[in-house]
CSV table of C-alpha atoms and ligand atoms in Angstrom, one decimal:
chain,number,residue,atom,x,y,z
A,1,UNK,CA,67.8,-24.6,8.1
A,2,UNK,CA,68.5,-21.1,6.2
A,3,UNK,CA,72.0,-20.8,4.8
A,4,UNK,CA,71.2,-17.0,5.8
A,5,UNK,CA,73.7,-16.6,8.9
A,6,UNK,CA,75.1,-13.5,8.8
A,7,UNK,CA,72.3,-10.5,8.9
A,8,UNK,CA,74.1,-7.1,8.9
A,9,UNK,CA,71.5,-4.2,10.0
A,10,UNK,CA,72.7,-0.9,7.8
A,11,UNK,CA,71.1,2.2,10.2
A,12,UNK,CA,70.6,1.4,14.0
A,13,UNK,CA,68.1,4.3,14.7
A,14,UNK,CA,64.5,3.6,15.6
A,15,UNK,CA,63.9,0.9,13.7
A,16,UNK,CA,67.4,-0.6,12.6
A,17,UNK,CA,68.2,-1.5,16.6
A,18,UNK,CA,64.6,-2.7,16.9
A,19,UNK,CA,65.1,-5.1,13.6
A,20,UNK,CA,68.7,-6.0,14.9
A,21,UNK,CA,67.8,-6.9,18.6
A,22,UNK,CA,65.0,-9.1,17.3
A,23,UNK,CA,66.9,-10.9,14.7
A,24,UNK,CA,70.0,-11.7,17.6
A,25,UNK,CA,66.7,-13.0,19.8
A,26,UNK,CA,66.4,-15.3,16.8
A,27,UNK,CA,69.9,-16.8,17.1
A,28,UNK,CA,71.3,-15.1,13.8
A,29,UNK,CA,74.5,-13.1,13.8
A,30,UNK,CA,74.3,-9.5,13.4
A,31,UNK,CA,76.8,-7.1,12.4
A,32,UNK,CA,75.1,-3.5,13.4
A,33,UNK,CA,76.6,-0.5,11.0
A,34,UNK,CA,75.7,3.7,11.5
A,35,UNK,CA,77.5,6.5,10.4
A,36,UNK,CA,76.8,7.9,13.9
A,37,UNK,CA,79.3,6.7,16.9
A,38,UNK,CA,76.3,7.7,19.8
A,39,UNK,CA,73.8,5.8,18.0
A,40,UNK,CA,76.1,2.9,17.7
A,41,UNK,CA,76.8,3.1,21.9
A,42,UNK,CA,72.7,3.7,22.2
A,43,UNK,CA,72.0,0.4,20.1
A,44,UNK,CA,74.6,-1.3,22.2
A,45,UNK,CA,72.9,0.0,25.5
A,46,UNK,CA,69.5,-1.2,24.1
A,47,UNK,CA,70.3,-4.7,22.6
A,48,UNK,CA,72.3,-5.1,26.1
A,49,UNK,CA,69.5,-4.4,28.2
A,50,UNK,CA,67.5,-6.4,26.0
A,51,UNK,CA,69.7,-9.3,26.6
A,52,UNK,CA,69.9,-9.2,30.2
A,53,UNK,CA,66.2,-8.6,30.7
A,54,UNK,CA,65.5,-11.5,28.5
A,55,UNK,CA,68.3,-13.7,30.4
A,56,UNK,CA,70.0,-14.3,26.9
A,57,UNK,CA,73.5,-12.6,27.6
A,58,UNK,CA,75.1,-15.8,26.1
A,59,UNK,CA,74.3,-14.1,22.7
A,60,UNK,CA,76.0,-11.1,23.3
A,61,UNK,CA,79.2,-13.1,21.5
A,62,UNK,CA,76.6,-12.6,18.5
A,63,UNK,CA,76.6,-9.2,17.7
A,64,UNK,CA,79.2,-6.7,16.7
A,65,UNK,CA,78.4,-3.0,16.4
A,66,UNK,CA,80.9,-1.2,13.6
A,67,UNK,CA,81.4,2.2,12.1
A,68,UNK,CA,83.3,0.4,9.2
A,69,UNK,CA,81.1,-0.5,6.2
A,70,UNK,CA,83.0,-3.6,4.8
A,71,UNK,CA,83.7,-5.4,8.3
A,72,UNK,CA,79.9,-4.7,8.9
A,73,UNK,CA,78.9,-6.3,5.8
A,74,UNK,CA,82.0,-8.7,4.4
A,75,UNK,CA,80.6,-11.9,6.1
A,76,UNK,CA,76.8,-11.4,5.5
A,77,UNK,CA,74.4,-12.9,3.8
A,78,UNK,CA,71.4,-10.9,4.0
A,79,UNK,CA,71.5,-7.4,4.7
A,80,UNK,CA,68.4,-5.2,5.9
A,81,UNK,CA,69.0,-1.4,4.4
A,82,UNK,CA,67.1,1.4,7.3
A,83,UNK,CA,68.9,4.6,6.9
A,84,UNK,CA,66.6,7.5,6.6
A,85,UNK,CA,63.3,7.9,3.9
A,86,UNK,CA,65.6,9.6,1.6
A,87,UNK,CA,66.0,8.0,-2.0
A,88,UNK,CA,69.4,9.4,-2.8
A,89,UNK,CA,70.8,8.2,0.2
A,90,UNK,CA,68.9,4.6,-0.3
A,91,UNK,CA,70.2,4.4,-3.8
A,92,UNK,CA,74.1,5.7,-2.6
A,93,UNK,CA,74.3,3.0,0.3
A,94,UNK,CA,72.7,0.0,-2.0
A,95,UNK,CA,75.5,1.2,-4.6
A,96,UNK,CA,78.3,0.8,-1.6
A,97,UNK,CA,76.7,-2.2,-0.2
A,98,UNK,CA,77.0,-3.8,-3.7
A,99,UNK,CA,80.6,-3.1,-3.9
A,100,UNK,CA,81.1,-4.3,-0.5
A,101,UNK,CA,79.3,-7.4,0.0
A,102,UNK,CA,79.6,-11.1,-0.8
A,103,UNK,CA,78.5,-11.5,-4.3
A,104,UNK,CA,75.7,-14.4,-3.1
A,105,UNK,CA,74.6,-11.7,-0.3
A,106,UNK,CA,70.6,-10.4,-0.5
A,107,UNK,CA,70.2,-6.5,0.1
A,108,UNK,CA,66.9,-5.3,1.6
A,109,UNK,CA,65.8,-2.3,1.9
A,110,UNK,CA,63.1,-2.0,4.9
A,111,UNK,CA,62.0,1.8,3.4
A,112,UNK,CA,58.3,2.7,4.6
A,113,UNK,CA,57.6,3.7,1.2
A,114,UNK,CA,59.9,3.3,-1.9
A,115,UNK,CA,59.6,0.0,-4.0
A,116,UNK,CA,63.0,-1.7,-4.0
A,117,UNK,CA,62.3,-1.6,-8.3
A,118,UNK,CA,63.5,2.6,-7.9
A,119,UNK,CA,66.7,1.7,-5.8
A,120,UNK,CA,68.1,-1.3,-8.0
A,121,UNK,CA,69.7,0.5,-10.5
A,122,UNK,CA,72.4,1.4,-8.3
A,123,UNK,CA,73.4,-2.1,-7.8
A,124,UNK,CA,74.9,-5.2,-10.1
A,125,UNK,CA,73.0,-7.6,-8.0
A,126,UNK,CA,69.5,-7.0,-9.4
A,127,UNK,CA,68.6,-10.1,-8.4
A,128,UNK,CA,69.0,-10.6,-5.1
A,129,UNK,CA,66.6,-7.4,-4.0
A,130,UNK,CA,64.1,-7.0,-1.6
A,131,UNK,CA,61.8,-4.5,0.0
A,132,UNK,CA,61.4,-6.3,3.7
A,133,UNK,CA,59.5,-3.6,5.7
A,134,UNK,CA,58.6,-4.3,9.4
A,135,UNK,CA,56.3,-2.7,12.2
A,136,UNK,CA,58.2,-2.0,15.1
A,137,UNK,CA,57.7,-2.5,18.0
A,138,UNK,CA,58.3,-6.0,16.1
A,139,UNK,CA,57.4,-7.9,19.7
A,140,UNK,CA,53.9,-6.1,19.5
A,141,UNK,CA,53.8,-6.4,15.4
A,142,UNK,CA,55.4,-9.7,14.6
A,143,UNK,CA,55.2,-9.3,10.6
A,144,UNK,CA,57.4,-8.0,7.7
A,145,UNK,CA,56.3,-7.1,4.1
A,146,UNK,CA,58.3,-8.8,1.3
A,147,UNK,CA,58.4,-7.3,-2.3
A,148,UNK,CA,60.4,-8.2,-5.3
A,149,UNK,CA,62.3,-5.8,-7.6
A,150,UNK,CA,61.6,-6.3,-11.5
A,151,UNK,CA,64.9,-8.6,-11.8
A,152,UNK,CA,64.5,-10.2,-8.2
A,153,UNK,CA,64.7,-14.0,-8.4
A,154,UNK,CA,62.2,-16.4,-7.4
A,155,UNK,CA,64.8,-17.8,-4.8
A,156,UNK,CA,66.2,-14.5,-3.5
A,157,UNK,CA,62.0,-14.4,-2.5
A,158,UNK,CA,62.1,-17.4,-1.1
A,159,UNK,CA,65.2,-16.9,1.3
A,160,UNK,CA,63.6,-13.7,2.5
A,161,UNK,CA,60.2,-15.4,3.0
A,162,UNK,CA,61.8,-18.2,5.1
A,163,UNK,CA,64.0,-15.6,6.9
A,164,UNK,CA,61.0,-13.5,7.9
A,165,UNK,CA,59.5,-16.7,9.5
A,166,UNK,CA,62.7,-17.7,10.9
A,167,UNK,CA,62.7,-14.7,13.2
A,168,UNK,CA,58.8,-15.7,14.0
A,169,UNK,CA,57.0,-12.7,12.3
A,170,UNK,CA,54.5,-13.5,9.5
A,171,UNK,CA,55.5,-12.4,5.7
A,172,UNK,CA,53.0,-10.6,4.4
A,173,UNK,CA,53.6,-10.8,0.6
A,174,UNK,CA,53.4,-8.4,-2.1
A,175,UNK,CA,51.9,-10.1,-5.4
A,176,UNK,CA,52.3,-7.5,-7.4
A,177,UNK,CA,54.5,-3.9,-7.5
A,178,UNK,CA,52.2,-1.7,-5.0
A,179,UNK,CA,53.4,1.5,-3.2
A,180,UNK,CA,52.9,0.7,0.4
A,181,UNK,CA,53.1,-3.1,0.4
A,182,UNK,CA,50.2,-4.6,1.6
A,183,UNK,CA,49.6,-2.8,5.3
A,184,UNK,CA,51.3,0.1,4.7
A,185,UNK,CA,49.1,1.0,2.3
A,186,UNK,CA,46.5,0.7,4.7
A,187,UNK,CA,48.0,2.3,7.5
A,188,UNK,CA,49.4,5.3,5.0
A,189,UNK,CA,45.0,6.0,4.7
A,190,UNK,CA,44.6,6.2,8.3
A,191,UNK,CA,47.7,8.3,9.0
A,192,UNK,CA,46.5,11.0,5.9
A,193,UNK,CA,43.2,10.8,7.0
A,194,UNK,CA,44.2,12.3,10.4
A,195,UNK,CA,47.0,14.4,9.2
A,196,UNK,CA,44.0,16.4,7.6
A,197,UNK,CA,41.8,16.4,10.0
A,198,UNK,CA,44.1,17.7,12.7
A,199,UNK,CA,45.5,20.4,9.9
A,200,UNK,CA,41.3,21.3,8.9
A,201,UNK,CA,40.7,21.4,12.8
A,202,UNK,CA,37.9,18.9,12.2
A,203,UNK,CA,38.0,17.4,15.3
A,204,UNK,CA,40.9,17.3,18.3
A,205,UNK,CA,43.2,14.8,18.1
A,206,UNK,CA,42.3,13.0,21.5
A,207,UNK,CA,39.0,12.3,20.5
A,208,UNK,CA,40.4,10.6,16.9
A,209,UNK,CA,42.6,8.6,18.9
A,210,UNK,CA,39.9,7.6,21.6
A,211,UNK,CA,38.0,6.5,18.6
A,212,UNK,CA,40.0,4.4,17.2
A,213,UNK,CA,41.2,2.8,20.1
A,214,UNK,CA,37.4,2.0,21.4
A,215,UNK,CA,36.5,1.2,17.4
A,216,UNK,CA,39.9,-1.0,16.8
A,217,UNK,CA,40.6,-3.0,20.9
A,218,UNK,CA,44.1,-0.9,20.3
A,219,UNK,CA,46.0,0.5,23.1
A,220,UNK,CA,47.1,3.3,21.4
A,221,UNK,CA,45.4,6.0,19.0
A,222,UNK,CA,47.0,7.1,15.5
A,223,UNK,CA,48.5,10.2,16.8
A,224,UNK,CA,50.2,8.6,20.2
A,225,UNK,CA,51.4,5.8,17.1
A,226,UNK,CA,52.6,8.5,14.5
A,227,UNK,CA,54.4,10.6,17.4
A,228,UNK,CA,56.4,7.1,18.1
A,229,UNK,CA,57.1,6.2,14.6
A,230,UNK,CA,58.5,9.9,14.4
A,231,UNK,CA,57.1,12.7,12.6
A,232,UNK,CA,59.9,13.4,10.1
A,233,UNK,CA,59.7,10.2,8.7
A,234,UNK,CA,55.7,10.2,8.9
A,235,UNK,CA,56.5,13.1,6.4
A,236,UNK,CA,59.1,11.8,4.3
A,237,UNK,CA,56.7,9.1,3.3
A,238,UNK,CA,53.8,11.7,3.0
A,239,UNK,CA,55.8,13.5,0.6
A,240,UNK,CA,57.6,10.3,-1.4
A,241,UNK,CA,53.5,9.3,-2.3
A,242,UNK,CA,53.0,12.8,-3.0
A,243,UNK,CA,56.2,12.8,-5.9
A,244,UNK,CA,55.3,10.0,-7.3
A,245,UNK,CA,51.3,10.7,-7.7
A,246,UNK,CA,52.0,14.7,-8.3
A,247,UNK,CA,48.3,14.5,-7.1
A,248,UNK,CA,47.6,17.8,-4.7
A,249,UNK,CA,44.8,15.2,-2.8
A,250,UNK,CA,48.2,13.7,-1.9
A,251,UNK,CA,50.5,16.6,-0.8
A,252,UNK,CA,51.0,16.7,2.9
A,253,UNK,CA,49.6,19.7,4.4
A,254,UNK,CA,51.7,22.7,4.8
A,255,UNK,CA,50.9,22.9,9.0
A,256,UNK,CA,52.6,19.4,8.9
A,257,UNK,CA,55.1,20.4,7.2
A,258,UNK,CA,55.9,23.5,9.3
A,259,UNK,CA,55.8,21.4,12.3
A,260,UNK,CA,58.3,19.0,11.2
A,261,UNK,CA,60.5,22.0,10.2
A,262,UNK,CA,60.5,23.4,13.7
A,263,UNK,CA,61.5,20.1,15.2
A,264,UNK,CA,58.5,19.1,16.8
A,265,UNK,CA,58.6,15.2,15.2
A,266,UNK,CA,57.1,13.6,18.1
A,267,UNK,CA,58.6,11.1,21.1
A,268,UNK,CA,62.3,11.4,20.1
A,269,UNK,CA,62.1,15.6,20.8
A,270,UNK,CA,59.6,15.8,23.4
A,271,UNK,CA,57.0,17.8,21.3
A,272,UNK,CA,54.7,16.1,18.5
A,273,UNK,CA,51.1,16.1,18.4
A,274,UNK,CA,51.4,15.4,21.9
A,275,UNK,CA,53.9,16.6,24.5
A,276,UNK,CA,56.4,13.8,25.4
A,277,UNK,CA,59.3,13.6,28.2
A,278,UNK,CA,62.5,13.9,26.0
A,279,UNK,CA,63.4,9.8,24.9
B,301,LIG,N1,60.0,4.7,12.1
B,301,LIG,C1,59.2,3.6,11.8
B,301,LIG,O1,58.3,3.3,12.5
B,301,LIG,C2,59.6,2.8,10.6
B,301,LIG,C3,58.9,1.6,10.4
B,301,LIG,C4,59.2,0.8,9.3
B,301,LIG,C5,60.1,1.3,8.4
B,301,LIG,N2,60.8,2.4,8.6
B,301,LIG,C6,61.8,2.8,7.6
B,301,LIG,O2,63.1,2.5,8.2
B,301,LIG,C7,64.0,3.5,7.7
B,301,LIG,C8,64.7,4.1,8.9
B,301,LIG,O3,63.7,4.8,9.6
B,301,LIG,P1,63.9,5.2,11.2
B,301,LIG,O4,62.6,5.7,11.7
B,301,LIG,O5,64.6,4.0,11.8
B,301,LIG,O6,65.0,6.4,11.0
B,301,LIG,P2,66.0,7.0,12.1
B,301,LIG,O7,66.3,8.4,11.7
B,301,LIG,O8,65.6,6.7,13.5
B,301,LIG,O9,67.3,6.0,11.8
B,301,LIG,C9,68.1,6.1,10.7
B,301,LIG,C10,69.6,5.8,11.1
B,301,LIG,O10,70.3,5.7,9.9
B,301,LIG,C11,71.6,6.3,10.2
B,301,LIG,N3,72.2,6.7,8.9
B,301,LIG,C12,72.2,7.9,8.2
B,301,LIG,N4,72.9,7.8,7.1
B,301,LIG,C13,73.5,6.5,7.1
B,301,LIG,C14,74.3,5.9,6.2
B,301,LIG,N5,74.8,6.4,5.1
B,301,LIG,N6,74.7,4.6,6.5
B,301,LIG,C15,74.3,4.0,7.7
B,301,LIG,N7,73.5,4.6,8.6
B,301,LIG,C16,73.1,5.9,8.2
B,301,LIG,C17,71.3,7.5,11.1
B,301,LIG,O11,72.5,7.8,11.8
B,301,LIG,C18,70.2,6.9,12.0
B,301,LIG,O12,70.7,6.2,13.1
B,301,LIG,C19,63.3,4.4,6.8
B,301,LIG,O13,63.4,4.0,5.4
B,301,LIG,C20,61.8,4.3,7.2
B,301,LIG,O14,60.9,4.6,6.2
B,301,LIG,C21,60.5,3.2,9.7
């Protein structure tokens, strides 16, 4: 048995809610923190229908959804980090999660792109980081990458290795520091790949994604996948690999970026690569 109880989920947007309903599903406590109230009530509606859908509204007791930081986090034991893909804001909430936390508690961050080794200067705790990255819709994509910072301890690894399998996803470790972890990385190749061949107007977009669907047995193409996932943050991770490479091969392209600037960032506003009734 773990002696990881208590998982407190910092961000409940797309991902966060997804990461808390699953670990609750898994018996764990979960202490759900935003800074937004309507995303907090959304993430309750979700978990809730969730939970009755599943016949499992006996772990409703199990979850408690808080716009206050310490009561979100003072009883945890492992806490999963998905705010936005912005490192500033990474590095400010692993500084007041540090503060806040139980000493023993493990702080993950489940960022798409940034190594946990850029964020652990802003805590004390330098052992007891992670980068634990999953691939929602986690029913669909049962796995999670796990990366060490430089400091992180062989059994701060260990506890987030048996954690990911407690939850019934497969760990998919990182032996070595690599930008994307080890399917991101692949992923990323597909996603560029596509970004520039929609931006050079190579070929249209339904015919990429019929291809890969017939090529791969997937139900869904790259561009239904990247409109799902959310444009902005397809970006933010375009751009974080472009900073830290300074490579033009790797700078997103500026049709990308003008589309993300006008609000079109797929499912979540109705208008991405595709058109989409408003989620
Ligand atoms: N979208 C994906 O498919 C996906 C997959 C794997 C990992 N990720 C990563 O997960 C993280 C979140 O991405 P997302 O797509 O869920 O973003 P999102 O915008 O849907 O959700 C982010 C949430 O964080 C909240 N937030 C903002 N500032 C906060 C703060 N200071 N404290 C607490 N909450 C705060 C926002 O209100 C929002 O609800 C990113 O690092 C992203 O790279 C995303």
């Amino acid at each position: 048995m773990s002696d990881l109880l208590n998982i407190s989920i910092i961000g409940a947007g797309f991902t966060g809610k997804q990461i808390a309903e699953w670990t609750l599903l898994h018996n764990f406590k979960v202490y759900i923190y935003d800074v937004k109230q309507e995303i907090l009530e959304d993430t309750e509606k979700f978990i809730t229908g969730s939970l009755k859908r599943k016949k499992k509204m006996e772990l409703i007791n199990n979850v408690i959804y808080t716009s206050d930081l310490s009561l979100a986090v003072k009883n945890s034991d492992l806490i999963i980090e998905a705010v936005p893909e912005d490192i500033g804001l990474k590095k400010k909430v692993f500084s007041q999660l540090d503060k806040l936390a139980p000493i023993n508690a493990i702080i993950a961050t489940n960022s798409s792109s940034y190594p946990v080794s850029i964020i652990e200067d802003a805590v004390l705790r330098k052992d007891k980081v992670l980068n634990i990255h999953f691939y929602p819709p986690i029913s669909l994509r049962p796995m999670a990458d796990i990366m060490r910072g430089t400091l992180t301890s062989d059994e701060t690894f260990q506890k987030g290795k048996e954690w990911i399998e407690m939850i019934g996803c497969a760990p998919l470790v990182v032996k070595k520091e690599c930008r994307g972890f080890v399917f991101n990385r692949i992923w990323r190749a597909v996603k560029k790949e596509c970004i520039e061949m929609w931006a050079g107007d190579y070929a249209d977009i339904e015919d990429i994604d019929t291809a890969w669907k017939i090529f791969t047995g997937m139900k869904m193409g790259p561009f239904v996948l990247m409109d799902a996932i959310g444009l902005d943050t397809v970006l933010a991770v375009e751009q974080s690999y472009y900073q830290e490479t300074k490579d033009l091969r790797d700078k997103p392209p500026k049709a990308f970026e003008e589309m993300v600037m006008r609000g079109e960032i797929g499912m979540k506003t109705g208008k991405g690569f595709y058109q989409w009734k408003k989620s």
